[in-house]
mmCIF file of C-alpha atoms in Angstrom:
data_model
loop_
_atom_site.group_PDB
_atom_site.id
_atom_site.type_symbol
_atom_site.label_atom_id
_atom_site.label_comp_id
_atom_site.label_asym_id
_atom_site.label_seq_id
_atom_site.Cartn_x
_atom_site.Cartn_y
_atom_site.Cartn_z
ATOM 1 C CA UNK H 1 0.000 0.000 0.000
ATOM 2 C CA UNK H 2 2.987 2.348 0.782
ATOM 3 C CA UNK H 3 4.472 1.236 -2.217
ATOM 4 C CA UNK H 4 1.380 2.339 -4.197
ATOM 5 C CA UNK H 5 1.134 5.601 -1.975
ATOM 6 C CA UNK H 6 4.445 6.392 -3.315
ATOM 7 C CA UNK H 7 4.225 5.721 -7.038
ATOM 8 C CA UNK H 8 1.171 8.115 -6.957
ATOM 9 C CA UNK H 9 2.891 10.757 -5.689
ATOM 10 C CA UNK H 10 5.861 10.227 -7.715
ATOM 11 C CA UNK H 11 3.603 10.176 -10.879
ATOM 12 C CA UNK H 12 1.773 13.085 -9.445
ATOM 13 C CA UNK H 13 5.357 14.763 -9.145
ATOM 14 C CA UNK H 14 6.272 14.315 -12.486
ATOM 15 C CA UNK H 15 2.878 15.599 -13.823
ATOM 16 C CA UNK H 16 2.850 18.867 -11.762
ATOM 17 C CA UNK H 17 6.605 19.108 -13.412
ATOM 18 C CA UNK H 18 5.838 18.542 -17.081
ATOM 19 C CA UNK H 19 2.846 21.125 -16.424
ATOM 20 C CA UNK H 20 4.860 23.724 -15.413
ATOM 21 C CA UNK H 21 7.445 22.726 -17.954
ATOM 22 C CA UNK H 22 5.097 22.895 -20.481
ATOM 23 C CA UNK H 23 3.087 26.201 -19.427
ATOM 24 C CA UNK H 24 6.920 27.490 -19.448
ATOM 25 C CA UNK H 25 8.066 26.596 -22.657
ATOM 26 C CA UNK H 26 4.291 27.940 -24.294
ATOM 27 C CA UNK H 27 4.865 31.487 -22.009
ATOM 28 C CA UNK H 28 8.597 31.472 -23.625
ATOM 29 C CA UNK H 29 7.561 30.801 -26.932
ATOM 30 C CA UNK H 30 4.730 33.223 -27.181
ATOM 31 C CA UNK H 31 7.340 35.990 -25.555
ATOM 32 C CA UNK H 32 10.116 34.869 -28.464
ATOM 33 C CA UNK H 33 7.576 35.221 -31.352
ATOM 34 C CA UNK H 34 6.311 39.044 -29.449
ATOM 35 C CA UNK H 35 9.985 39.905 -29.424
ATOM 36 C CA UNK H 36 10.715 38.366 -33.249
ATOM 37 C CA UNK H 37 7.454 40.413 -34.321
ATOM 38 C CA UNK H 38 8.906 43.868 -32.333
ATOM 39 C CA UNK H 39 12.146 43.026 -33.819
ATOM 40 C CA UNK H 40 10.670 42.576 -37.016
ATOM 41 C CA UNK H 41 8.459 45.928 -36.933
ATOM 42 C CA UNK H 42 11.485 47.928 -35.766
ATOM 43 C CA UNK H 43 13.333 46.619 -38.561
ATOM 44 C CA UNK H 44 10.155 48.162 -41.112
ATOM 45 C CA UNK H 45 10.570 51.601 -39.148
ATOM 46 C CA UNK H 46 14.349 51.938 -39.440
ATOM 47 C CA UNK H 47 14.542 51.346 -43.120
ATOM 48 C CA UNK H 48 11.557 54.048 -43.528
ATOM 49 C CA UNK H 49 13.209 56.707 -41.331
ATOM 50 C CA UNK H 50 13.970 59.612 -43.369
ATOM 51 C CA UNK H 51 16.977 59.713 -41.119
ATOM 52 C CA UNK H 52 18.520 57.186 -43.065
ATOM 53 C CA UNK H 53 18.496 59.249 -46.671
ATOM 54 C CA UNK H 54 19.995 62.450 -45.269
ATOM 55 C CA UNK H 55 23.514 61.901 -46.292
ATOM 56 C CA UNK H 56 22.175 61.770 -49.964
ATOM 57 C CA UNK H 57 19.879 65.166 -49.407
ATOM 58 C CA UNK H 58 20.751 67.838 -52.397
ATOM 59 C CA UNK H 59 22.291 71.065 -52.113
ATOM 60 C CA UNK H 60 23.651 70.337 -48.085
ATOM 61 C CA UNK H 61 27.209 69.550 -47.438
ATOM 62 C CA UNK H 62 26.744 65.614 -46.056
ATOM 63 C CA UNK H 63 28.913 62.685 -46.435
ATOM 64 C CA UNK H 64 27.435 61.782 -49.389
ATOM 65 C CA UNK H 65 25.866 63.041 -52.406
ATOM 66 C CA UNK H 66 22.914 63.466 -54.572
ATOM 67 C CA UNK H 67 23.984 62.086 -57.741
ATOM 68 C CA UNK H 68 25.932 59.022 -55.475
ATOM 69 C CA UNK H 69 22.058 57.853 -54.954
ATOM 70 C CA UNK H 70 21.242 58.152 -58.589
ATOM 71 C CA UNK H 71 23.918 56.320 -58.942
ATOM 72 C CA UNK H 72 22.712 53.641 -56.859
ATOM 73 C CA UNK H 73 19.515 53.992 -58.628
ATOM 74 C CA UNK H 74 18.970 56.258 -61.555
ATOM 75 C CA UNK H 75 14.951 55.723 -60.756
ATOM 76 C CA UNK H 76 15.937 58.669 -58.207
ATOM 77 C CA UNK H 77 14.360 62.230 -59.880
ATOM 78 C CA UNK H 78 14.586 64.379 -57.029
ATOM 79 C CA UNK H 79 13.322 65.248 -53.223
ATOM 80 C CA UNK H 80 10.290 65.961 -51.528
ATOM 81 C CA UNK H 81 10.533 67.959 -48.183
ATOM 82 C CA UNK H 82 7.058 69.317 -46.326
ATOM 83 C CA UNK H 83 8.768 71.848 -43.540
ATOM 84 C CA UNK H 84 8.217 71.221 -40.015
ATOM 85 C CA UNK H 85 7.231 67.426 -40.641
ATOM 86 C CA UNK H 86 9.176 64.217 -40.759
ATOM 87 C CA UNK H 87 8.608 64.506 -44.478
ATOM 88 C CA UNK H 88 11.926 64.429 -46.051
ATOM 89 C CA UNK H 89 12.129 61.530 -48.583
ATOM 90 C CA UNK H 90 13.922 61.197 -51.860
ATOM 91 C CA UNK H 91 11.610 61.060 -54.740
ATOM 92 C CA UNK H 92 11.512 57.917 -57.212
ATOM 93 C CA UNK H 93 9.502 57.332 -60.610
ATOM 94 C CA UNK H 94 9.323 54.577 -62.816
ATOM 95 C CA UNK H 95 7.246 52.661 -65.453
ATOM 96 C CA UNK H 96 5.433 50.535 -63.013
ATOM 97 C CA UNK H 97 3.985 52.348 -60.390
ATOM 98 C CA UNK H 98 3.653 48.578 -58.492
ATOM 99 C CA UNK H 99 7.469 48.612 -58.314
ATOM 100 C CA UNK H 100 7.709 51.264 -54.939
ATOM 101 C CA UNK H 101 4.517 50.330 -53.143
ATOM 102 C CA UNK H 102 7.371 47.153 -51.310
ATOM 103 C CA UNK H 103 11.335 48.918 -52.573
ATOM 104 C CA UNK H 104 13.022 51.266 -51.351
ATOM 105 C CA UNK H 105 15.160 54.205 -52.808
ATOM 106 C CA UNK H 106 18.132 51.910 -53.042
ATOM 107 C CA UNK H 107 16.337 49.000 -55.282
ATOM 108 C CA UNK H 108 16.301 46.638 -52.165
ATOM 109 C CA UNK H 109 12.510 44.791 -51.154
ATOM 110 C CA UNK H 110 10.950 46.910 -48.205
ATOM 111 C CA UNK H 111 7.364 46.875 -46.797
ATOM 112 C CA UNK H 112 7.305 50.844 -46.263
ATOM 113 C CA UNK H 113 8.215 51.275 -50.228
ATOM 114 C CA UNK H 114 9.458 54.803 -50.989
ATOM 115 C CA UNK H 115 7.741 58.046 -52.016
ATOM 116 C CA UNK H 116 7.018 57.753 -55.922
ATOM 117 C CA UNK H 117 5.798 59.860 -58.648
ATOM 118 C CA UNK H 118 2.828 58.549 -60.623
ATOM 119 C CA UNK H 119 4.262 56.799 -63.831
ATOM 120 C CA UNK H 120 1.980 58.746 -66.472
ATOM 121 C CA UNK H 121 3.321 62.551 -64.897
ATOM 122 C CA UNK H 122 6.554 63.680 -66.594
ATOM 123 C CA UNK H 123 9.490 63.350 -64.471
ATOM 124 C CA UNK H 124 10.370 67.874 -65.168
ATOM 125 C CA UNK H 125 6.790 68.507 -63.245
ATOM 126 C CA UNK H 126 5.335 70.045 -65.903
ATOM 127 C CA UNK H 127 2.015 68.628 -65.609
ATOM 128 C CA UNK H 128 -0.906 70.222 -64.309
ATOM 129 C CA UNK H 129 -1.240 67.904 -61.410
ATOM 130 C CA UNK H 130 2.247 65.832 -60.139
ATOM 131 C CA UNK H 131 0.835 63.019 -58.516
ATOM 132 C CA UNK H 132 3.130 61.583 -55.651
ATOM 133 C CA UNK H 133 2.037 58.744 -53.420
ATOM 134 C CA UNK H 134 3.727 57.241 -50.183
ATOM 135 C CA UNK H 135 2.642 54.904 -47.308
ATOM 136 C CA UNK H 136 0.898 56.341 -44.132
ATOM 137 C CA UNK H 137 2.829 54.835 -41.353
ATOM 138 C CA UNK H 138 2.863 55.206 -37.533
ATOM 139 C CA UNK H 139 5.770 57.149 -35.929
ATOM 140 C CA UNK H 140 6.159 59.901 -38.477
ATOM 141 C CA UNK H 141 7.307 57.591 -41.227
ATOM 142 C CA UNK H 142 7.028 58.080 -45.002
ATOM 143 C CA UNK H 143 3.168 59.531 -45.368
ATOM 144 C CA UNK H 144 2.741 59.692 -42.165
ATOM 145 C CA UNK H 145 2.468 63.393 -41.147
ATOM 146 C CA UNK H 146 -0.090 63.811 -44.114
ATOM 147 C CA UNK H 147 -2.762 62.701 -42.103
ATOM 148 C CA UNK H 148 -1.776 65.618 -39.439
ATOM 149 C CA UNK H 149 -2.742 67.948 -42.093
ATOM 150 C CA UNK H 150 -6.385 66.684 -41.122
ATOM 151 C CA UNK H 151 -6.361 68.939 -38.074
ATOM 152 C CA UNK H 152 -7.167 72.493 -39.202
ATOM 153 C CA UNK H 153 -4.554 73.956 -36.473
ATOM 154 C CA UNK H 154 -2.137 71.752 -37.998
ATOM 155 C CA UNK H 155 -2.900 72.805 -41.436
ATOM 156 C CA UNK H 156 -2.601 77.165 -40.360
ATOM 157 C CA UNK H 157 0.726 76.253 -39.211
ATOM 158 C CA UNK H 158 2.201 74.276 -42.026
ATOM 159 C CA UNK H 159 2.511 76.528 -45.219
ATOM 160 C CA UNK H 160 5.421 75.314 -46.865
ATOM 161 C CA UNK H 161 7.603 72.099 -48.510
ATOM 162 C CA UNK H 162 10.576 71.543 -51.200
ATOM 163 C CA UNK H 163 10.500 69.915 -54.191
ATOM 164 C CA UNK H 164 14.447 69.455 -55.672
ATOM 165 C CA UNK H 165 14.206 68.097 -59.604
ATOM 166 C CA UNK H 166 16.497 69.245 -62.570
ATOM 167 C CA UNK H 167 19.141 70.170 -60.043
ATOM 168 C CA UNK H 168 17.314 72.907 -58.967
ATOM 169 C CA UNK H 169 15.004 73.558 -55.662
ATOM 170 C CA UNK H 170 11.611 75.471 -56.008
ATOM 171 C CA UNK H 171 8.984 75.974 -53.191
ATOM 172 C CA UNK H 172 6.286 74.300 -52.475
ATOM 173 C CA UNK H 173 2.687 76.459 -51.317
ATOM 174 C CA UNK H 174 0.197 74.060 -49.524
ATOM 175 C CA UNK H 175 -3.301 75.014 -50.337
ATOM 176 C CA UNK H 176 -5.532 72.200 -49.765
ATOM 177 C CA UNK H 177 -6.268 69.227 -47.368
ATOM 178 C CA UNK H 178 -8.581 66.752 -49.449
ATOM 179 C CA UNK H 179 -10.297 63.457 -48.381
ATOM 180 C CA UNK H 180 -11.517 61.176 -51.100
ATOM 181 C CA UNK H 181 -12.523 57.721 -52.270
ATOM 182 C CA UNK H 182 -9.268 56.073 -54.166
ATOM 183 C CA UNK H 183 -11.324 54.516 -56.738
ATOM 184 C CA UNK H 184 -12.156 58.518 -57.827
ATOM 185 C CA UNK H 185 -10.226 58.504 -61.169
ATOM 186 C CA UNK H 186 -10.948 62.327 -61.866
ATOM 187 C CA UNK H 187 -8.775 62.895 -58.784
ATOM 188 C CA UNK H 188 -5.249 60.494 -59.311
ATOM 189 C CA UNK H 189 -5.222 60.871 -63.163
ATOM 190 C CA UNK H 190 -3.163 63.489 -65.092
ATOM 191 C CA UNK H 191 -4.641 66.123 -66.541
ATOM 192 C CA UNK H 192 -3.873 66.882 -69.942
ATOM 193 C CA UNK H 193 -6.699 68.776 -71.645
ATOM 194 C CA UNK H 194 -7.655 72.062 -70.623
ATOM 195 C CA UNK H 195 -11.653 70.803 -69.861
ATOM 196 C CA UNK H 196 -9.933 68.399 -66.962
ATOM 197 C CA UNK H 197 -7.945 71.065 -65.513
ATOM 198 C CA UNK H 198 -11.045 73.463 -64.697
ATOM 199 C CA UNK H 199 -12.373 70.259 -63.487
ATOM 200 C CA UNK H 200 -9.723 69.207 -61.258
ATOM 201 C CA UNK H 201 -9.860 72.744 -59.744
ATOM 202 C CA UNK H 202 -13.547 72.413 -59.032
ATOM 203 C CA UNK H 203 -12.799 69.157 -57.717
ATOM 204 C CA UNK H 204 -10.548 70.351 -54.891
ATOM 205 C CA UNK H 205 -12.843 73.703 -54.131
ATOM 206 C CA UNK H 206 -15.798 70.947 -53.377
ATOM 207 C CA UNK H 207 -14.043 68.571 -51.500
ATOM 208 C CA UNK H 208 -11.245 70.704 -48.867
ATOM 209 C CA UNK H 209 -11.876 70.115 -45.894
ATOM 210 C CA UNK H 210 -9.472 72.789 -45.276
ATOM 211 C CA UNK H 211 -8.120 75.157 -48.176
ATOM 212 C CA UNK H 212 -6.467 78.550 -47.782
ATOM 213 C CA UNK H 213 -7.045 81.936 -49.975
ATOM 214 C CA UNK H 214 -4.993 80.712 -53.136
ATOM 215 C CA UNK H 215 -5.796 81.250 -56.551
ATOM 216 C CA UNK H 216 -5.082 78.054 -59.006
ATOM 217 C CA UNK H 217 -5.362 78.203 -62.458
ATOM 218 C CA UNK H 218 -4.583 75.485 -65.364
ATOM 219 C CA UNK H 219 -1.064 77.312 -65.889
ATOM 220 C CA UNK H 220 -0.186 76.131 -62.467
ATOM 221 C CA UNK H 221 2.354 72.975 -61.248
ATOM 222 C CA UNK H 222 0.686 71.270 -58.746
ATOM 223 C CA UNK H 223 1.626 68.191 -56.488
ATOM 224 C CA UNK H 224 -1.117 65.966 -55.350
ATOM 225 C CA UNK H 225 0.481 64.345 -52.315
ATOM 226 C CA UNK H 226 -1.766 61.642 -51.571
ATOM 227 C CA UNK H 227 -2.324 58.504 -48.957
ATOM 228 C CA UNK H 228 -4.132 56.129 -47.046
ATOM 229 C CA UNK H 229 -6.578 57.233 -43.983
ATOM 230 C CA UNK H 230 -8.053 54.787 -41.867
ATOM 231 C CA UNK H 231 -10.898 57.815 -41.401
ATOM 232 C CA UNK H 232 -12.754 56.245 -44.572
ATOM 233 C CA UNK H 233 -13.586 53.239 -46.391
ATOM 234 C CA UNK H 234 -11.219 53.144 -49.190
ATOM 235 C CA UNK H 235 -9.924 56.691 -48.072
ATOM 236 C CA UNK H 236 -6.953 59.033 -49.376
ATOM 237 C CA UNK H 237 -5.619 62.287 -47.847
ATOM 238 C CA UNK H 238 -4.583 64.374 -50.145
ATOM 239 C CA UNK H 239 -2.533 67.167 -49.997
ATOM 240 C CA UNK H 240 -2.276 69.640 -52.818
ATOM 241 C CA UNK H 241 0.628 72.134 -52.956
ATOM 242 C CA UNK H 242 1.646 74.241 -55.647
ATOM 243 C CA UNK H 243 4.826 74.312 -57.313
ATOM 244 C CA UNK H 244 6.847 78.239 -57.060
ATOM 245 C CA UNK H 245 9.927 79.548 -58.029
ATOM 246 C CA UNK H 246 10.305 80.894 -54.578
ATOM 247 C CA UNK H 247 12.353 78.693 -51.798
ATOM 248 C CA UNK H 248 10.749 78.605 -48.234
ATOM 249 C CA UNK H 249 13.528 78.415 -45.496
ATOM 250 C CA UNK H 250 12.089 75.874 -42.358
ATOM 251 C CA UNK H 251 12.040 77.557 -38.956
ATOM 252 C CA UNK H 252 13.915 75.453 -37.164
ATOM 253 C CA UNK H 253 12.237 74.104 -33.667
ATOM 254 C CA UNK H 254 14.224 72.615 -30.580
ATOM 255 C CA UNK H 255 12.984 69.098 -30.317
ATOM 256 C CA UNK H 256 11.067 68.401 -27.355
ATOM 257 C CA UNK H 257 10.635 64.151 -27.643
ATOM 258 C CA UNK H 258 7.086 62.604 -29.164
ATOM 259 C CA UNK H 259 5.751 61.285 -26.105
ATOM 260 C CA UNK H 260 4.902 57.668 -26.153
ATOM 261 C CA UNK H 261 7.608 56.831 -29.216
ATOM 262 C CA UNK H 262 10.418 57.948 -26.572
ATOM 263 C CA UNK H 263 9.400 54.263 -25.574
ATOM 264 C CA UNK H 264 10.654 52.679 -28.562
ATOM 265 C CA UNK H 265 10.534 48.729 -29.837
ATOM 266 C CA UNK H 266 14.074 48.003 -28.871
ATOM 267 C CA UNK H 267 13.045 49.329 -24.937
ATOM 268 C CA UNK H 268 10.026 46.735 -25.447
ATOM 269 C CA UNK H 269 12.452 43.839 -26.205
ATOM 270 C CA UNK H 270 14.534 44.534 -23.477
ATOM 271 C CA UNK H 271 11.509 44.343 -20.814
ATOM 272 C CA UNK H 272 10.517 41.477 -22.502
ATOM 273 C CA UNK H 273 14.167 39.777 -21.990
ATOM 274 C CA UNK H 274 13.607 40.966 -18.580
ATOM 275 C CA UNK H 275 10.512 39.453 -18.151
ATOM 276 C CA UNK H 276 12.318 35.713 -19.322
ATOM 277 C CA UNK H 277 14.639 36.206 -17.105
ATOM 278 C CA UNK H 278 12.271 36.571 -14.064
ATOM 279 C CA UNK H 279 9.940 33.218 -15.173
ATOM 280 C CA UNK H 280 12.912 31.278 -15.566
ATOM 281 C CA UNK H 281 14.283 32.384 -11.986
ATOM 282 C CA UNK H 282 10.584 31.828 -10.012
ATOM 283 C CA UNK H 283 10.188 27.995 -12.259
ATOM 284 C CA UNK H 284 13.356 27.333 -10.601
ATOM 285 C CA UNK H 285 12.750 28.150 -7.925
ATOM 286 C CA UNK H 286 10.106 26.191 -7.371
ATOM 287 C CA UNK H 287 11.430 23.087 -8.810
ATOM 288 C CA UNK H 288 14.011 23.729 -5.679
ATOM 289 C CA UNK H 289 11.213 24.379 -3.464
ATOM 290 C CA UNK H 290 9.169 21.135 -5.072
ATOM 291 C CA UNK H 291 12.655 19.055 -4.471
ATOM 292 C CA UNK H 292 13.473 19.897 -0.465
ATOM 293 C CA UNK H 293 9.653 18.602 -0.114
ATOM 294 C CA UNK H 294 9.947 15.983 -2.157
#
């Protein structure tokens, strides 16, 4: 009877054991595959951070050059810069307008793309309306800031961008804040005839929610910045600028932090490490604890 007494609570033992082991390794592996995924993310981010394409910025004394990009990749045209935002992006055009939805302004495969003119506008900007998409991403990335433009005290503040192409930088005047349906055709096709210029015009004087005291007429450069909202079914934002000979300097503002992004992916994956550590030191704990009452 002892005997039997004592095989139960060995086999009792060895099933409150493999539980625990168990219920550890699922807790580690669901951690791992958080940590791979905020890894992973991180990775997305840092490849989309404008940071990263500063050396290459035109007419600034950096380590590298303009033309040393289009070098790299003569799908490079030029440079796209709204002041005061994270919005500082080489520009990229090519046949295929597929091609920079998932690559980057070096040619290499990259979920956050790059920003790219629309295939059908001529890379010289003298179309009517320059279209120039880019993903809306979290943390200021690529697009990102566009959707800022959504808040009218956003939109008073923020006049101004750059546009480098042909070597040469002209200004950038921000008139309109637009949000519309991307299946509307009239809205991301160039304009070519006269009749679809008035129309285009009309289009953005019905559908701003925000637009500022600017004349446009059909003799007019614009860019049609446009990208995803989350505020719509199928939504754009679009932000139209026009295209001026005049330069805006950007007022430069001391950077006081972002808030929440202060706490950044690779602080997650340390807690997280942290977190390992600690399960792993209370299961062995116990399994001490479990032996001296064994």
């Amino acid at each position: 009877m002892d005997k039997l007494k004592k095989m139960i609570k060995n086999f009792i033992q060895i099933t409150d054991h493999l539980v625990d082991l168990i219920a550890l390794i699922l807790i580690l592996s669901m951690m791992s595959l958080s940590g791979y995924m905020l890894w992973d993310s991180n990775q997305i981010y840092e490849k989309a951070d404008a940071k990263v394409y500063e050396p290459y910025m035109p007419t600034r004394n950096h380590s590298k050059s303009f033309k040393e990009l289009q070098q790299i990749n003569n799908d490079v045209i030029g440079w796209l810069k709204v002041n005061n935002t994270h919005i500082n992006y080489p520009l990229v055009q090519c046949e295929n307008d597929d091609k920079y939805m998932n690559t980057d302004v070096e040619g290499n495969y990259s979920l956050s793309g790059s920003i790219f003119l629309h295939a059908e506008n001529n890379p010289h900007f003298t179309d009517f309306n320059n279209i120039i998409y880019g993903h809306h991403m979290e943390k200021h990335m690529m697009f990102g800031d566009i959707g800022e433009f959504t808040n009218q005290n956003f939109f008073n503040k923020h006049h101004y961008g750059n546009l480098y192409y042909d070597g040469i930088n002209h200004g950038i005047e921000f008139i309109a804040i637009m949000q519309l349906d991307a299946y509307n055709e009239r809205a991301f096709n160039v304009c070519i005839s006269e009749e679809a210029k008035q129309e285009y015009i009309k289009l953005i004087d019905s559908n701003s929610l925000y637009k500022r005291n600017v004349q446009i007429s059909p003799n007019d450069h614009l860019v049609i910045l446009t990208t995803c909202t989350s505020d719509m079914t199928n939504g754009r934002n679009v932000l139209v600028g026009k295209i001026t000979n005049k330069t805006y300097p950007e007022k430069i503002k001391k950077n006081k932090g972002i808030g929440i992004d202060i706490l950044n992916n690779n602080t997650y994956l340390e807690l997280i490490l942290i977190l390992i550590a600690l399960i792993i030191a209370v299961f062995v704990k116990k399994r001490k604890n479990n032996g001296k009452e064994g």
